[in-house]
């Protein structure tokens, strides 16, 4: 049995994500405090990164950039799952 550490509900939603190195990804789920996505590269636990999330507001694409901290890294077959916490 694993201890659930989430304090906010997560919503499964696929949103475009632009990483600080220019790579693109898709979110798997989001919460008010963070998000989870999968990439082909690597990220380090504790690393701080800037991510831009693509939203559609009134039918127009808007990119929202925020600063995050990597709080979990999952090794998946051929990919890496990354959970980040919103810092600002």
PDB file of N, CA, C and O in Angstrom, residues 11-81:
ATOM      1  N   UNK A  11      -7.063  16.256 -12.395  1.00  0.00           N
ATOM      2  CA  UNK A  11      -7.993  16.084 -13.494  1.00  0.00           C
ATOM      3  C   UNK A  11      -7.205  15.549 -14.684  1.00  0.00           C
ATOM      4  O   UNK A  11      -6.183  16.132 -15.057  1.00  0.00           O
ATOM      5  N   UNK A  12      -7.659  14.433 -15.239  1.00  0.00           N
ATOM      6  CA  UNK A  12      -7.012  13.904 -16.434  1.00  0.00           C
ATOM      7  C   UNK A  12      -7.379  14.796 -17.607  1.00  0.00           C
ATOM      8  O   UNK A  12      -8.550  14.907 -17.964  1.00  0.00           O
ATOM      9  N   UNK A  13      -6.374  15.460 -18.149  1.00  0.00           N
ATOM     10  CA  UNK A  13      -6.600  16.364 -19.275  1.00  0.00           C
ATOM     11  C   UNK A  13      -5.319  16.422 -20.107  1.00  0.00           C
ATOM     12  O   UNK A  13      -4.222  16.410 -19.571  1.00  0.00           O
ATOM     13  N   UNK A  14      -5.503  16.458 -21.398  1.00  0.00           N
ATOM     14  CA  UNK A  14      -4.373  16.544 -22.317  1.00  0.00           C
ATOM     15  C   UNK A  14      -4.274  17.974 -22.837  1.00  0.00           C
ATOM     16  O   UNK A  14      -5.157  18.439 -23.544  1.00  0.00           O
ATOM     17  N   UNK A  15      -3.200  18.641 -22.411  1.00  0.00           N
ATOM     18  CA  UNK A  15      -2.923  20.003 -22.852  1.00  0.00           C
ATOM     19  C   UNK A  15      -1.525  20.041 -23.454  1.00  0.00           C
ATOM     20  O   UNK A  15      -0.618  19.361 -22.959  1.00  0.00           O
ATOM     21  N   UNK A  16      -1.315  20.842 -24.494  1.00  0.00           N
ATOM     22  CA  UNK A  16       0.038  20.959 -25.041  1.00  0.00           C
ATOM     23  C   UNK A  16       0.951  21.661 -24.040  1.00  0.00           C
ATOM     24  O   UNK A  16       0.523  22.555 -23.305  1.00  0.00           O
ATOM     25  N   UNK A  17       2.194  21.214 -24.033  1.00  0.00           N
ATOM     26  CA  UNK A  17       3.165  21.714 -23.079  1.00  0.00           C
ATOM     27  C   UNK A  17       4.472  21.986 -23.815  1.00  0.00           C
ATOM     28  O   UNK A  17       4.942  21.154 -24.580  1.00  0.00           O
ATOM     29  N   UNK A  18       5.033  23.162 -23.619  1.00  0.00           N
ATOM     30  CA  UNK A  18       6.332  23.514 -24.207  1.00  0.00           C
ATOM     31  C   UNK A  18       7.350  23.572 -23.076  1.00  0.00           C
ATOM     32  O   UNK A  18       7.201  24.351 -22.136  1.00  0.00           O
ATOM     33  N   UNK A  19       8.387  22.719 -23.163  1.00  0.00           N
ATOM     34  CA  UNK A  19       9.414  22.663 -22.137  1.00  0.00           C
ATOM     35  C   UNK A  19      10.446  23.758 -22.342  1.00  0.00           C
ATOM     36  O   UNK A  19      10.555  24.329 -23.427  1.00  0.00           O
ATOM     37  N   UNK A  20      11.233  24.017 -21.299  1.00  0.00           N
ATOM     38  CA  UNK A  20      12.235  25.086 -21.351  1.00  0.00           C
ATOM     39  C   UNK A  20      13.311  24.858 -22.410  1.00  0.00           C
ATOM     40  O   UNK A  20      13.954  25.796 -22.844  1.00  0.00           O
ATOM     41  N   UNK A  21      13.496  23.617 -22.866  1.00  0.00           N
ATOM     42  CA  UNK A  21      14.484  23.345 -23.917  1.00  0.00           C
ATOM     43  C   UNK A  21      13.865  23.374 -25.317  1.00  0.00           C
ATOM     44  O   UNK A  21      14.530  23.051 -26.294  1.00  0.00           O
ATOM     45  N   UNK A  22      12.586  23.738 -25.413  1.00  0.00           N
ATOM     46  CA  UNK A  22      11.904  23.821 -26.701  1.00  0.00           C
ATOM     47  C   UNK A  22      11.140  22.574 -27.091  1.00  0.00           C
ATOM     48  O   UNK A  22      10.349  22.598 -28.031  1.00  0.00           O
ATOM     49  N   UNK A  23      11.361  21.459 -26.387  1.00  0.00           N
ATOM     50  CA  UNK A  23      10.623  20.230 -26.680  1.00  0.00           C
ATOM     51  C   UNK A  23       9.142  20.409 -26.361  1.00  0.00           C
ATOM     52  O   UNK A  23       8.778  21.211 -25.499  1.00  0.00           O
ATOM     53  N   UNK A  24       8.321  19.623 -27.040  1.00  0.00           N
ATOM     54  CA  UNK A  24       6.878  19.638 -26.794  1.00  0.00           C
ATOM     55  C   UNK A  24       6.461  18.353 -26.106  1.00  0.00           C
ATOM     56  O   UNK A  24       7.050  17.298 -26.323  1.00  0.00           O
ATOM     57  N   UNK A  25       5.441  18.439 -25.283  1.00  0.00           N
ATOM     58  CA  UNK A  25       4.885  17.280 -24.581  1.00  0.00           C
ATOM     59  C   UNK A  25       3.393  17.518 -24.425  1.00  0.00           C
ATOM     60  O   UNK A  25       2.861  18.553 -24.805  1.00  0.00           O
ATOM     61  N   UNK A  26       2.719  16.527 -23.829  1.00  0.00           N
ATOM     62  CA  UNK A  26       1.294  16.611 -23.541  1.00  0.00           C
ATOM     63  C   UNK A  26       1.095  16.255 -22.078  1.00  0.00           C
ATOM     64  O   UNK A  26       1.668  15.279 -21.590  1.00  0.00           O
ATOM     65  N   UNK A  27       0.295  17.039 -21.370  1.00  0.00           N
ATOM     66  CA  UNK A  27       0.021  16.707 -19.974  1.00  0.00           C
ATOM     67  C   UNK A  27      -0.822  15.438 -19.902  1.00  0.00           C
ATOM     68  O   UNK A  27      -1.584  15.127 -20.808  1.00  0.00           O
ATOM     69  N   UNK A  28      -0.663  14.706 -18.815  1.00  0.00           N
ATOM     70  CA  UNK A  28      -1.526  13.550 -18.538  1.00  0.00           C
ATOM     71  C   UNK A  28      -2.604  13.942 -17.542  1.00  0.00           C
ATOM     72  O   UNK A  28      -3.751  13.559 -17.658  1.00  0.00           O
ATOM     73  N   UNK A  29      -2.198  14.731 -16.536  1.00  0.00           N
ATOM     74  CA  UNK A  29      -3.173  15.249 -15.582  1.00  0.00           C
ATOM     75  C   UNK A  29      -2.640  16.550 -14.986  1.00  0.00           C
ATOM     76  O   UNK A  29      -1.451  16.839 -15.040  1.00  0.00           O
ATOM     77  N   UNK A  30      -3.572  17.332 -14.459  1.00  0.00           N
ATOM     78  CA  UNK A  30      -3.222  18.619 -13.856  1.00  0.00           C
ATOM     79  C   UNK A  30      -3.988  18.789 -12.547  1.00  0.00           C
ATOM     80  O   UNK A  30      -5.023  18.161 -12.336  1.00  0.00           O
ATOM     81  N   UNK A  31      -3.455  19.641 -11.687  1.00  0.00           N
ATOM     82  CA  UNK A  31      -4.121  20.030 -10.446  1.00  0.00           C
ATOM     83  C   UNK A  31      -3.825  21.509 -10.235  1.00  0.00           C
ATOM     84  O   UNK A  31      -2.996  22.079 -10.946  1.00  0.00           O
ATOM     85  N   UNK A  32      -4.443  22.137  -9.255  1.00  0.00           N
ATOM     86  CA  UNK A  32      -4.130  23.549  -8.998  1.00  0.00           C
ATOM     87  C   UNK A  32      -2.664  23.771  -8.614  1.00  0.00           C
ATOM     88  O   UNK A  32      -2.143  24.870  -8.773  1.00  0.00           O
ATOM     89  N   UNK A  33      -1.992  22.736  -8.126  1.00  0.00           N
ATOM     90  CA  UNK A  33      -0.616  22.890  -7.650  1.00  0.00           C
ATOM     91  C   UNK A  33       0.454  22.315  -8.580  1.00  0.00           C
ATOM     92  O   UNK A  33       1.642  22.443  -8.296  1.00  0.00           O
ATOM     93  N   UNK A  34       0.060  21.652  -9.673  1.00  0.00           N
ATOM     94  CA  UNK A  34       1.080  21.073 -10.537  1.00  0.00           C
ATOM     95  C   UNK A  34       0.494  20.280 -11.688  1.00  0.00           C
ATOM     96  O   UNK A  34      -0.700  20.357 -11.975  1.00  0.00           O
ATOM     97  N   UNK A  35       1.384  19.513 -12.342  1.00  0.00           N
ATOM     98  CA  UNK A  35       0.944  18.697 -13.470  1.00  0.00           C
ATOM     99  C   UNK A  35       1.889  17.538 -13.680  1.00  0.00           C
ATOM    100  O   UNK A  35       2.974  17.484 -13.100  1.00  0.00           O
ATOM    101  N   UNK A  36       1.453  16.584 -14.507  1.00  0.00           N
ATOM    102  CA  UNK A  36       2.242  15.399 -14.831  1.00  0.00           C
ATOM    103  C   UNK A  36       2.283  15.271 -16.345  1.00  0.00           C
ATOM    104  O   UNK A  36       1.271  15.455 -17.020  1.00  0.00           O
ATOM    105  N   UNK A  37       3.476  14.955 -16.882  1.00  0.00           N
ATOM    106  CA  UNK A  37       3.628  14.768 -18.314  1.00  0.00           C
ATOM    107  C   UNK A  37       4.690  13.704 -18.571  1.00  0.00           C
ATOM    108  O   UNK A  37       5.434  13.324 -17.668  1.00  0.00           O
ATOM    109  N   UNK A  38       4.730  13.207 -19.801  1.00  0.00           N
ATOM    110  CA  UNK A  38       5.721  12.212 -20.198  1.00  0.00           C
ATOM    111  C   UNK A  38       6.590  12.780 -21.302  1.00  0.00           C
ATOM    112  O   UNK A  38       6.106  13.493 -22.179  1.00  0.00           O
ATOM    113  N   UNK A  39       7.898  12.464 -21.236  1.00  0.00           N
ATOM    114  CA  UNK A  39       8.850  12.911 -22.246  1.00  0.00           C
ATOM    115  C   UNK A  39       9.765  11.762 -22.625  1.00  0.00           C
ATOM    116  O   UNK A  39       9.810  10.732 -21.949  1.00  0.00           O
ATOM    117  N   UNK A  40      10.505  11.935 -23.704  1.00  0.00           N
ATOM    118  CA  UNK A  40      11.493  10.940 -24.111  1.00  0.00           C
ATOM    119  C   UNK A  40      12.828  11.183 -23.429  1.00  0.00           C
ATOM    120  O   UNK A  40      13.634  10.285 -23.307  1.00  0.00           O
ATOM    121  N   UNK A  41      13.077  12.391 -22.968  1.00  0.00           N
ATOM    122  CA  UNK A  41      14.348  12.732 -22.328  1.00  0.00           C
ATOM    123  C   UNK A  41      14.330  12.457 -20.838  1.00  0.00           C
ATOM    124  O   UNK A  41      13.530  11.671 -20.341  1.00  0.00           O
ATOM    125  N   UNK A  42      15.208  13.134 -20.140  1.00  0.00           N
ATOM    126  CA  UNK A  42      15.350  12.954 -18.702  1.00  0.00           C
ATOM    127  C   UNK A  42      15.134  14.282 -17.980  1.00  0.00           C
ATOM    128  O   UNK A  42      15.394  15.350 -18.531  1.00  0.00           O
ATOM    129  N   UNK A  43      14.698  14.217 -16.762  1.00  0.00           N
ATOM    130  CA  UNK A  43      14.625  15.358 -15.862  1.00  0.00           C
ATOM    131  C   UNK A  43      15.114  14.886 -14.499  1.00  0.00           C
ATOM    132  O   UNK A  43      14.956  13.723 -14.134  1.00  0.00           O
ATOM    133  N   UNK A  44      15.677  15.791 -13.736  1.00  0.00           N
ATOM    134  CA  UNK A  44      16.240  15.452 -12.436  1.00  0.00           C
ATOM    135  C   UNK A  44      15.293  15.850 -11.309  1.00  0.00           C
ATOM    136  O   UNK A  44      14.700  16.931 -11.341  1.00  0.00           O
ATOM    137  N   UNK A  45      15.185  14.994 -10.326  1.00  0.00           N
ATOM    138  CA  UNK A  45      14.384  15.279  -9.144  1.00  0.00           C
ATOM    139  C   UNK A  45      14.924  16.544  -8.479  1.00  0.00           C
ATOM    140  O   UNK A  45      16.131  16.692  -8.300  1.00  0.00           O
ATOM    141  N   UNK A  46      14.042  17.485  -8.158  1.00  0.00           N
ATOM    142  CA  UNK A  46      14.439  18.727  -7.521  1.00  0.00           C
ATOM    143  C   UNK A  46      14.787  19.842  -8.490  1.00  0.00           C
ATOM    144  O   UNK A  46      14.938  20.993  -8.091  1.00  0.00           O
ATOM    145  N   UNK A  47      14.920  19.505  -9.771  1.00  0.00           N
ATOM    146  CA  UNK A  47      15.246  20.494 -10.800  1.00  0.00           C
ATOM    147  C   UNK A  47      14.113  21.508 -10.928  1.00  0.00           C
ATOM    148  O   UNK A  47      12.944  21.162 -10.846  1.00  0.00           O
ATOM    149  N   UNK A  48      14.457  22.775 -11.118  1.00  0.00           N
ATOM    150  CA  UNK A  48      13.464  23.808 -11.372  1.00  0.00           C
ATOM    151  C   UNK A  48      13.449  24.122 -12.860  1.00  0.00           C
ATOM    152  O   UNK A  48      14.508  24.271 -13.480  1.00  0.00           O
ATOM    153  N   UNK A  49      12.236  24.178 -13.442  1.00  0.00           N
ATOM    154  CA  UNK A  49      12.099  24.379 -14.880  1.00  0.00           C
ATOM    155  C   UNK A  49      10.944  25.334 -15.179  1.00  0.00           C
ATOM    156  O   UNK A  49      10.028  25.486 -14.377  1.00  0.00           O
ATOM    157  N   UNK A  50      11.029  25.965 -16.336  1.00  0.00           N
ATOM    158  CA  UNK A  50       9.938  26.803 -16.830  1.00  0.00           C
ATOM    159  C   UNK A  50       9.183  26.014 -17.890  1.00  0.00           C
ATOM    160  O   UNK A  50       9.796  25.432 -18.786  1.00  0.00           O
ATOM    161  N   UNK A  51       7.871  25.971 -17.773  1.00  0.00           N
ATOM    162  CA  UNK A  51       7.011  25.272 -18.726  1.00  0.00           C
ATOM    163  C   UNK A  51       5.912  26.218 -19.186  1.00  0.00           C
ATOM    164  O   UNK A  51       5.421  27.035 -18.409  1.00  0.00           O
ATOM    165  N   UNK A  52       5.523  26.076 -20.452  1.00  0.00           N
ATOM    166  CA  UNK A  52       4.400  26.832 -20.990  1.00  0.00           C
ATOM    167  C   UNK A  52       3.284  25.860 -21.324  1.00  0.00           C
ATOM    168  O   UNK A  52       3.491  24.906 -22.074  1.00  0.00           O
ATOM    169  N   UNK A  53       2.115  26.103 -20.771  1.00  0.00           N
ATOM    170  CA  UNK A  53       0.944  25.264 -21.009  1.00  0.00           C
ATOM    171  C   UNK A  53       0.059  25.966 -22.027  1.00  0.00           C
ATOM    172  O   UNK A  53      -0.244  27.149 -21.885  1.00  0.00           O
ATOM    173  N   UNK A  54      -0.350  25.222 -23.054  1.00  0.00           N
ATOM    174  CA  UNK A  54      -1.211  25.776 -24.088  1.00  0.00           C
ATOM    175  C   UNK A  54      -2.676  25.665 -23.697  1.00  0.00           C
ATOM    176  O   UNK A  54      -3.171  24.585 -23.391  1.00  0.00           O
ATOM    177  N   UNK A  55      -3.355  26.785 -23.691  1.00  0.00           N
ATOM    178  CA  UNK A  55      -4.778  26.837 -23.357  1.00  0.00           C
ATOM    179  C   UNK A  55      -5.536  27.451 -24.520  1.00  0.00           C
ATOM    180  O   UNK A  55      -4.971  28.166 -25.341  1.00  0.00           O
ATOM    181  N   UNK A  56      -6.825  27.191 -24.578  1.00  0.00           N
ATOM    182  CA  UNK A  56      -7.673  27.824 -25.579  1.00  0.00           C
ATOM    183  C   UNK A  56      -8.666  28.718 -24.844  1.00  0.00           C
ATOM    184  O   UNK A  56      -9.472  28.245 -24.054  1.00  0.00           O
ATOM    185  N   UNK A  57      -8.556  30.017 -25.098  1.00  0.00           N
ATOM    186  CA  UNK A  57      -9.444  30.982 -24.456  1.00  0.00           C
ATOM    187  C   UNK A  57     -10.231  31.692 -25.542  1.00  0.00           C
ATOM    188  O   UNK A  57      -9.646  32.349 -26.406  1.00  0.00           O
ATOM    189  N   UNK A  58     -11.536  31.500 -25.508  1.00  0.00           N
ATOM    190  CA  UNK A  58     -12.433  32.049 -26.537  1.00  0.00           C
ATOM    191  C   UNK A  58     -11.987  31.622 -27.933  1.00  0.00           C
ATOM    192  O   UNK A  58     -12.008  32.408 -28.876  1.00  0.00           O
ATOM    193  N   UNK A  59     -11.533  30.361 -28.029  1.00  0.00           N
ATOM    194  CA  UNK A  59     -11.133  29.815 -29.319  1.00  0.00           C
ATOM    195  C   UNK A  59      -9.762  30.254 -29.803  1.00  0.00           C
ATOM    196  O   UNK A  59      -9.358  29.895 -30.903  1.00  0.00           O
ATOM    197  N   UNK A  60      -9.036  30.997 -28.996  1.00  0.00           N
ATOM    198  CA  UNK A  60      -7.707  31.453 -29.383  1.00  0.00           C
ATOM    199  C   UNK A  60      -6.655  30.771 -28.507  1.00  0.00           C
ATOM    200  O   UNK A  60      -6.828  30.666 -27.295  1.00  0.00           O
ATOM    201  N   UNK A  61      -5.547  30.329 -29.126  1.00  0.00           N
ATOM    202  CA  UNK A  61      -4.491  29.688 -28.335  1.00  0.00           C
ATOM    203  C   UNK A  61      -3.730  30.710 -27.484  1.00  0.00           C
ATOM    204  O   UNK A  61      -3.383  31.790 -27.952  1.00  0.00           O
ATOM    205  N   UNK A  62      -3.527  30.355 -26.225  1.00  0.00           N
ATOM    206  CA  UNK A  62      -2.788  31.196 -25.286  1.00  0.00           C
ATOM    207  C   UNK A  62      -1.799  30.299 -24.557  1.00  0.00           C
ATOM    208  O   UNK A  62      -2.168  29.224 -24.076  1.00  0.00           O
ATOM    209  N   UNK A  63      -0.552  30.729 -24.473  1.00  0.00           N
ATOM    210  CA  UNK A  63       0.473  29.971 -23.743  1.00  0.00           C
ATOM    211  C   UNK A  63       0.709  30.642 -22.398  1.00  0.00           C
ATOM    212  O   UNK A  63       0.986  31.828 -22.316  1.00  0.00           O
ATOM    213  N   UNK A  64       0.572  29.856 -21.345  1.00  0.00           N
ATOM    214  CA  UNK A  64       0.761  30.351 -19.972  1.00  0.00           C
ATOM    215  C   UNK A  64       2.063  29.762 -19.430  1.00  0.00           C
ATOM    216  O   UNK A  64       2.177  28.554 -19.271  1.00  0.00           O
ATOM    217  N   UNK A  65       3.064  30.608 -19.167  1.00  0.00           N
ATOM    218  CA  UNK A  65       4.352  30.126 -18.657  1.00  0.00           C
ATOM    219  C   UNK A  65       4.409  30.265 -17.144  1.00  0.00           C
ATOM    220  O   UNK A  65       3.991  31.279 -16.589  1.00  0.00           O
ATOM    221  N   UNK A  66       4.914  29.213 -16.499  1.00  0.00           N
ATOM    222  CA  UNK A  66       5.089  29.209 -15.056  1.00  0.00           C
ATOM    223  C   UNK A  66       6.387  28.498 -14.705  1.00  0.00           C
ATOM    224  O   UNK A  66       6.965  27.784 -15.524  1.00  0.00           O
ATOM    225  N   UNK A  67       6.807  28.680 -13.468  1.00  0.00           N
ATOM    226  CA  UNK A  67       8.033  28.076 -12.946  1.00  0.00           C
ATOM    227  C   UNK A  67       7.633  26.890 -12.059  1.00  0.00           C
ATOM    228  O   UNK A  67       6.753  27.033 -11.198  1.00  0.00           O
ATOM    229  N   UNK A  68       8.275  25.740 -12.273  1.00  0.00           N
ATOM    230  CA  UNK A  68       7.915  24.504 -11.580  1.00  0.00           C
ATOM    231  C   UNK A  68       9.149  23.834 -10.988  1.00  0.00           C
ATOM    232  O   UNK A  68      10.271  24.089 -11.413  1.00  0.00           O
ATOM    233  N   UNK A  69       8.892  22.929 -10.048  1.00  0.00           N
ATOM    234  CA  UNK A  69       9.939  22.085  -9.471  1.00  0.00           C
ATOM    235  C   UNK A  69       9.564  20.630  -9.726  1.00  0.00           C
ATOM    236  O   UNK A  69       8.421  20.223  -9.479  1.00  0.00           O
ATOM    237  N   UNK A  70      10.528  19.834 -10.199  1.00  0.00           N
ATOM    238  CA  UNK A  70      10.300  18.403 -10.436  1.00  0.00           C
ATOM    239  C   UNK A  70      10.239  17.706  -9.078  1.00  0.00           C
ATOM    240  O   UNK A  70      11.198  17.737  -8.309  1.00  0.00           O
ATOM    241  N   UNK A  71       9.081  17.075  -8.788  1.00  0.00           N
ATOM    242  CA  UNK A  71       8.886  16.428  -7.488  1.00  0.00           C
ATOM    243  C   UNK A  71       8.811  14.903  -7.586  1.00  0.00           C
ATOM    244  O   UNK A  71       8.879  14.215  -6.571  1.00  0.00           O
ATOM    245  N   UNK A  72       8.675  14.374  -8.796  1.00  0.00           N
ATOM    246  CA  UNK A  72       8.656  12.920  -8.991  1.00  0.00           C
ATOM    247  C   UNK A  72       9.093  12.612 -10.413  1.00  0.00           C
ATOM    248  O   UNK A  72       8.702  13.304 -11.348  1.00  0.00           O
ATOM    249  N   UNK A  73       9.905  11.560 -10.562  1.00  0.00           N
ATOM    250  CA  UNK A  73      10.329  11.090 -11.879  1.00  0.00           C
ATOM    251  C   UNK A  73      10.030   9.597 -11.936  1.00  0.00           C
ATOM    252  O   UNK A  73      10.434   8.847 -11.044  1.00  0.00           O
ATOM    253  N   UNK A  74       9.282   9.172 -12.950  1.00  0.00           N
ATOM    254  CA  UNK A  74       8.936   7.755 -13.129  1.00  0.00           C
ATOM    255  C   UNK A  74       9.594   7.241 -14.400  1.00  0.00           C
ATOM    256  O   UNK A  74       9.408   7.822 -15.465  1.00  0.00           O
ATOM    257  N   UNK A  75      10.350   6.179 -14.289  1.00  0.00           N
ATOM    258  CA  UNK A  75      10.943   5.550 -15.459  1.00  0.00           C
ATOM    259  C   UNK A  75       9.886   4.648 -16.089  1.00  0.00           C
ATOM    260  O   UNK A  75       9.378   3.730 -15.461  1.00  0.00           O
ATOM    261  N   UNK A  76       9.532   4.931 -17.325  1.00  0.00           N
ATOM    262  CA  UNK A  76       8.533   4.169 -18.065  1.00  0.00           C
ATOM    263  C   UNK A  76       9.216   3.550 -19.285  1.00  0.00           C
ATOM    264  O   UNK A  76      10.272   4.030 -19.696  1.00  0.00           O
ATOM    265  N   UNK A  77       8.645   2.529 -19.889  1.00  0.00           N
ATOM    266  CA  UNK A  77       9.263   1.936 -21.078  1.00  0.00           C
ATOM    267  C   UNK A  77       9.420   2.963 -22.205  1.00  0.00           C
ATOM    268  O   UNK A  77       8.441   3.434 -22.769  1.00  0.00           O
ATOM    269  N   UNK A  78      10.664   3.369 -22.467  1.00  0.00           N
ATOM    270  CA  UNK A  78      10.951   4.296 -23.547  1.00  0.00           C
ATOM    271  C   UNK A  78      10.611   5.750 -23.266  1.00  0.00           C
ATOM    272  O   UNK A  78      10.776   6.606 -24.128  1.00  0.00           O
ATOM    273  N   UNK A  79      10.137   6.044 -22.075  1.00  0.00           N
ATOM    274  CA  UNK A  79       9.742   7.411 -21.745  1.00  0.00           C
ATOM    275  C   UNK A  79      10.041   7.687 -20.268  1.00  0.00           C
ATOM    276  O   UNK A  79      10.339   6.781 -19.506  1.00  0.00           O
ATOM    277  N   UNK A  80       9.878   8.938 -19.896  1.00  0.00           N
ATOM    278  CA  UNK A  80      10.036   9.346 -18.500  1.00  0.00           C
ATOM    279  C   UNK A  80       8.798  10.135 -18.100  1.00  0.00           C
ATOM    280  O   UNK A  80       8.408  11.081 -18.785  1.00  0.00           O
ATOM    281  N   UNK A  81       8.165   9.758 -17.004  1.00  0.00           N
ATOM    282  CA  UNK A  81       7.048  10.501 -16.447  1.00  0.00           C
ATOM    283  C   UNK A  81       7.581  11.532 -15.467  1.00  0.00           C
ATOM    284  O   UNK A  81       8.468  11.223 -14.649  1.00  0.00           O
TER     285      UNK A  81
END
